[in-house]
Amino acid sequence: MPLELGVLVSGNGSNLQAILDACMRGTLDARVSCVISNRTQAFALERASRAHVPALAIPHQGFESRETFDRALIAALRQHGAEWIVMAGFMRVITPELLRAFPGRIINIHPSLLPAFPGVAAPRQALAYGVKVTGCTVHFVDEGVDSGPIIAQRAVPVLDGDDEASLSARIHEAEHELFVSVLQEIATGKILPASPANPPRLA
Ligand code: GRF
């Protein structure tokens, strides 16, 4: 049985596209069971619809608290049979309720070599700092911002003359490969849900 993925998005969805394409090609033994965006206008929803995947907009503004918003996410994810939750450009901090609903089975991708440059605009932060190497990180999600146990990282060079757009594009390419390869390792059982008894290995 393919791994059932619930993908959370807020924007363009190029990582979602990489996952959908890999599922279609058969290089990823998974199925995207639903895509949920907190932003109605996210292009990622269009990508999901084109792939005939349920695309749900659940705007966070309609909820009185982070918990009630997360409860709506949990209900939708369960309804669609999601087993692992993939945050692919999802610009919300999640609550312990969502973490408890899918224990050790929520992952995120971030465009830096964490713990460097957490939060927003990581490529811009990398350029401002002047690092010569940055990259991307896939990690288990915890209650912090970009702070859970690291699963895998990929280094990306910062080139002379890079601006935010050129560096972001290079990081995105690395993200697409890294995310799919981590998900395939989850699908094949090489990466197990995070737990105190099962600390993630570094890929
Ligand atoms: C990616 O850079 C990801 O690391 C970050 O948000 C961005 C989403 O890009 N969390 P996309 O929507 O997948 O194109």
CSV table of C-alpha atoms and ligand atoms in Angstrom, one decimal:
chain,number,residue,atom,x,y,z
A,1,MET,CA,0.0,0.0,0.0
A,2,PRO,CA,1.4,3.4,-0.9
A,3,LEU,CA,2.1,5.8,1.9
A,4,GLU,CA,-0.8,8.3,2.4
A,5,LEU,CA,0.5,11.9,2.5
A,6,GLY,CA,-1.4,14.9,3.7
A,7,VAL,CA,0.4,18.0,2.3
A,8,LEU,CA,0.0,21.4,4.0
A,9,VAL,CA,0.8,24.4,1.9
A,10,SER,CA,0.5,28.2,1.8
A,11,GLY,CA,2.0,29.3,-1.5
A,12,ASN,CA,3.4,28.3,-4.9
A,13,GLY,CA,3.7,24.6,-4.2
A,14,SER,CA,6.8,23.7,-6.2
A,15,ASN,CA,7.7,21.1,-3.5
A,16,LEU,CA,4.2,19.7,-3.7
A,17,GLN,CA,4.6,19.5,-7.5
A,18,ALA,CA,7.9,17.5,-7.1
A,19,ILE,CA,6.0,15.1,-4.8
A,20,LEU,CA,3.1,14.7,-7.1
A,21,ASP,CA,5.4,14.2,-10.1
A,22,ALA,CA,7.4,11.5,-8.2
A,23,CYS,CA,4.2,9.7,-7.2
A,24,MET,CA,3.0,9.8,-10.8
A,25,ARG,CA,6.4,8.5,-12.1
A,26,GLY,CA,6.5,5.8,-9.5
A,27,THR,CA,9.8,6.9,-8.0
A,28,LEU,CA,7.9,7.7,-4.8
A,29,ASP,CA,5.7,4.9,-3.4
A,30,ALA,CA,3.2,7.3,-2.0
A,31,ARG,CA,-0.1,9.0,-2.7
A,32,VAL,CA,-1.1,12.5,-1.9
A,33,SER,CA,-4.4,12.0,-0.1
A,34,CYS,CA,-5.2,15.7,0.2
A,35,VAL,CA,-3.6,19.1,0.0
A,36,ILE,CA,-4.7,21.8,2.5
A,37,SER,CA,-3.9,25.5,2.2
A,38,ASN,CA,-4.5,28.2,4.8
A,39,ARG,CA,-4.5,30.6,1.9
A,40,THR,CA,-7.3,30.4,-0.6
A,41,GLN,CA,-5.3,31.9,-3.4
A,42,ALA,CA,-2.3,29.5,-3.1
A,43,PHE,CA,-1.2,28.2,-6.5
A,44,ALA,CA,-0.5,24.9,-4.8
A,45,LEU,CA,-4.2,24.3,-4.7
A,46,GLU,CA,-4.3,24.6,-8.4
A,47,ARG,CA,-1.5,22.1,-8.8
A,48,ALA,CA,-3.4,19.6,-6.6
A,49,SER,CA,-6.6,20.0,-8.6
A,50,ARG,CA,-4.7,19.5,-11.8
A,51,ALA,CA,-3.4,16.2,-10.4
A,52,HIS,CA,-6.9,15.2,-9.3
A,53,VAL,CA,-6.0,15.4,-5.7
A,54,PRO,CA,-8.5,16.8,-3.2
A,55,ALA,CA,-7.6,20.5,-2.7
A,56,LEU,CA,-8.9,22.2,0.4
A,57,ALA,CA,-8.7,25.8,1.4
A,58,ILE,CA,-9.0,26.3,5.2
A,59,PRO,CA,-8.3,30.0,5.8
A,60,HIS,CA,-6.9,30.4,9.3
A,61,GLN,CA,-8.5,33.8,9.7
A,62,GLY,CA,-11.9,32.1,10.2
A,63,PHE,CA,-10.8,30.5,13.5
A,64,GLU,CA,-10.7,32.0,16.9
A,65,SER,CA,-7.4,30.3,17.9
A,66,ARG,CA,-4.5,28.2,16.6
A,67,GLU,CA,-6.1,25.2,18.3
A,68,THR,CA,-9.5,25.4,16.6
A,69,PHE,CA,-7.7,25.9,13.3
A,70,ASP,CA,-5.5,22.9,13.9
A,71,ARG,CA,-8.6,20.8,14.9
A,72,ALA,CA,-10.1,21.6,11.4
A,73,LEU,CA,-6.8,20.5,9.8
A,74,ILE,CA,-6.8,17.3,11.9
A,75,ALA,CA,-10.4,16.5,10.9
A,76,ALA,CA,-9.7,17.0,7.2
A,77,LEU,CA,-6.5,15.1,7.2
A,78,ARG,CA,-8.1,12.1,9.0
A,79,GLN,CA,-11.1,12.2,6.7
A,80,HIS,CA,-8.8,11.8,3.7
A,81,GLY,CA,-6.8,9.1,5.3
A,82,ALA,CA,-3.5,10.9,5.7
A,83,GLU,CA,-0.8,8.9,7.6
A,84,TRP,CA,2.1,11.3,7.4
A,85,ILE,CA,1.9,15.1,7.3
A,86,VAL,CA,4.2,17.0,4.9
A,87,MET,CA,4.6,20.7,5.5
A,88,ALA,CA,5.6,22.1,2.1
A,89,GLY,CA,5.8,25.8,2.4
A,90,PHE,CA,3.1,25.9,5.1
A,91,MET,CA,3.5,29.3,6.8
A,92,ARG,CA,1.8,28.5,10.2
A,93,VAL,CA,3.2,27.3,13.5
A,94,ILE,CA,1.3,24.2,14.5
A,95,THR,CA,0.0,23.4,18.0
A,96,PRO,CA,0.6,20.4,20.2
A,97,GLU,CA,-2.9,19.2,19.2
A,98,LEU,CA,-1.8,18.6,15.6
A,99,LEU,CA,1.5,17.1,16.8
A,100,ARG,CA,-0.3,14.7,19.0
A,101,ALA,CA,-2.8,13.7,16.3
A,102,PHE,CA,0.1,12.5,14.1
A,103,PRO,CA,2.9,11.6,16.6
A,104,GLY,CA,6.3,11.7,15.1
A,105,ARG,CA,4.9,11.8,11.6
A,106,ILE,CA,4.9,15.4,10.7
A,107,ILE,CA,7.9,16.7,8.6
A,108,ASN,CA,8.8,20.1,7.2
A,109,ILE,CA,11.3,21.4,4.7
A,110,HIS,CA,13.2,24.6,5.3
A,111,PRO,CA,15.5,26.5,2.8
A,112,SER,CA,18.7,26.6,5.0
A,113,LEU,CA,21.1,24.4,6.8
A,114,LEU,CA,19.3,24.5,10.1
A,115,PRO,CA,20.0,25.5,12.8
A,116,ALA,CA,21.2,28.5,10.7
A,117,PHE,CA,18.6,30.9,9.4
A,118,PRO,CA,15.3,29.7,10.8
A,119,GLY,CA,12.1,31.6,10.2
A,120,VAL,CA,11.2,33.6,7.1
A,121,ALA,CA,13.3,34.6,4.1
A,122,ALA,CA,16.2,32.1,4.9
A,123,PRO,CA,17.9,32.7,1.5
A,124,ARG,CA,17.9,36.5,2.2
A,125,GLN,CA,19.3,35.9,5.7
A,126,ALA,CA,22.1,33.7,4.2
A,127,LEU,CA,23.0,36.4,1.6
A,128,ALA,CA,23.0,39.1,4.3
A,129,TYR,CA,25.2,37.0,6.6
A,130,GLY,CA,27.6,36.3,3.7
A,131,VAL,CA,27.8,32.5,4.0
A,132,LYS,CA,29.4,30.7,1.0
A,133,VAL,CA,27.3,27.5,1.5
A,134,THR,CA,23.7,27.2,2.5
A,135,GLY,CA,21.2,24.6,1.6
A,136,CYS,CA,18.0,22.9,2.8
A,137,THR,CA,16.8,20.8,5.6
A,138,VAL,CA,14.0,18.2,6.1
A,139,HIS,CA,13.2,17.8,9.8
A,140,PHE,CA,10.6,16.4,12.1
A,141,VAL,CA,8.2,19.1,13.4
A,142,ASP,CA,8.0,20.0,17.0
A,143,GLU,CA,6.5,23.0,18.8
A,144,GLY,CA,9.1,25.5,17.8
A,145,VAL,CA,9.8,27.3,14.5
A,146,ASP,CA,12.1,25.1,12.3
A,147,SER,CA,13.4,23.4,15.3
A,148,GLY,CA,12.6,19.7,15.3
A,149,PRO,CA,15.1,16.8,14.9
A,150,ILE,CA,16.9,17.0,11.5
A,151,ILE,CA,16.3,14.1,9.1
A,152,ALA,CA,18.4,15.1,6.1
A,153,GLN,CA,20.2,18.1,4.6
A,154,ARG,CA,21.6,19.1,1.3
A,155,ALA,CA,24.3,21.8,0.8
A,156,VAL,CA,23.9,24.5,-1.9
A,157,PRO,CA,26.7,26.9,-2.8
A,158,VAL,CA,26.2,30.7,-2.7
A,159,LEU,CA,27.7,32.0,-5.9
A,160,ASP,CA,29.3,35.4,-6.5
A,161,GLY,CA,26.6,37.7,-7.9
A,162,ASP,CA,23.7,35.7,-6.4
A,163,ASP,CA,20.6,37.6,-5.4
A,164,GLU,CA,17.7,36.3,-3.4
A,165,ALA,CA,15.9,35.0,-6.6
A,166,SER,CA,18.9,33.1,-8.0
A,167,LEU,CA,19.9,31.6,-4.6
A,168,SER,CA,16.2,30.6,-3.8
A,169,ALA,CA,15.9,28.9,-7.2
A,170,ARG,CA,19.1,26.9,-6.6
A,171,ILE,CA,17.9,25.9,-3.1
A,172,HIS,CA,14.5,25.0,-4.5
A,173,GLU,CA,16.0,22.5,-6.9
A,174,ALA,CA,17.9,20.8,-4.0
A,175,GLU,CA,14.7,20.8,-1.9
A,176,HIS,CA,12.7,19.0,-4.6
A,177,GLU,CA,15.2,16.2,-4.7
A,178,LEU,CA,15.8,16.0,-1.0
A,179,PHE,CA,12.1,16.0,0.0
A,180,VAL,CA,11.3,13.2,-2.4
A,181,SER,CA,14.2,11.1,-1.3
A,182,VAL,CA,13.3,11.5,2.3
A,183,LEU,CA,9.7,10.6,1.6
A,184,GLN,CA,10.8,7.5,-0.3
A,185,GLU,CA,12.8,6.5,2.8
A,186,ILE,CA,9.7,6.9,4.9
A,187,ALA,CA,7.7,4.9,2.4
A,188,THR,CA,10.1,2.1,2.5
A,189,GLY,CA,10.4,2.1,6.3
A,190,LYS,CA,14.0,3.3,6.4
A,191,ILE,CA,12.9,6.4,8.3
A,192,LEU,CA,10.5,5.7,11.1
A,193,PRO,CA,8.2,8.0,13.0
A,194,ALA,CA,10.3,10.1,15.5
A,195,SER,CA,10.1,9.1,19.1
A,196,PRO,CA,12.4,9.3,22.1
A,197,ALA,CA,13.1,5.7,21.6
A,198,ASN,CA,13.8,6.2,17.9
A,199,PRO,CA,15.9,9.3,17.4
A,200,PRO,CA,16.1,10.2,13.6
A,201,ARG,CA,19.3,9.2,11.9
A,202,LEU,CA,21.2,11.8,9.8
A,203,ALA,CA,21.0,10.9,6.1
B,1,GRF,C1,10.4,26.3,0.4
B,1,GRF,O1,11.6,27.0,0.2
B,1,GRF,C2,10.3,25.6,1.7
B,1,GRF,O2,11.6,25.3,2.2
B,1,GRF,C3,9.8,26.7,2.6
B,1,GRF,O3,8.8,27.3,1.8
B,1,GRF,C4,9.2,27.2,0.4
B,1,GRF,C5,8.0,26.7,-0.3
B,1,GRF,O4,8.2,26.7,-1.7
B,1,GRF,N1,9.3,26.1,3.8
B,1,GRF,P1,7.1,26.0,-2.6
B,1,GRF,O5,5.8,26.6,-2.3
B,1,GRF,O6,7.2,24.5,-2.4
B,1,GRF,O7,7.5,26.4,-4.0
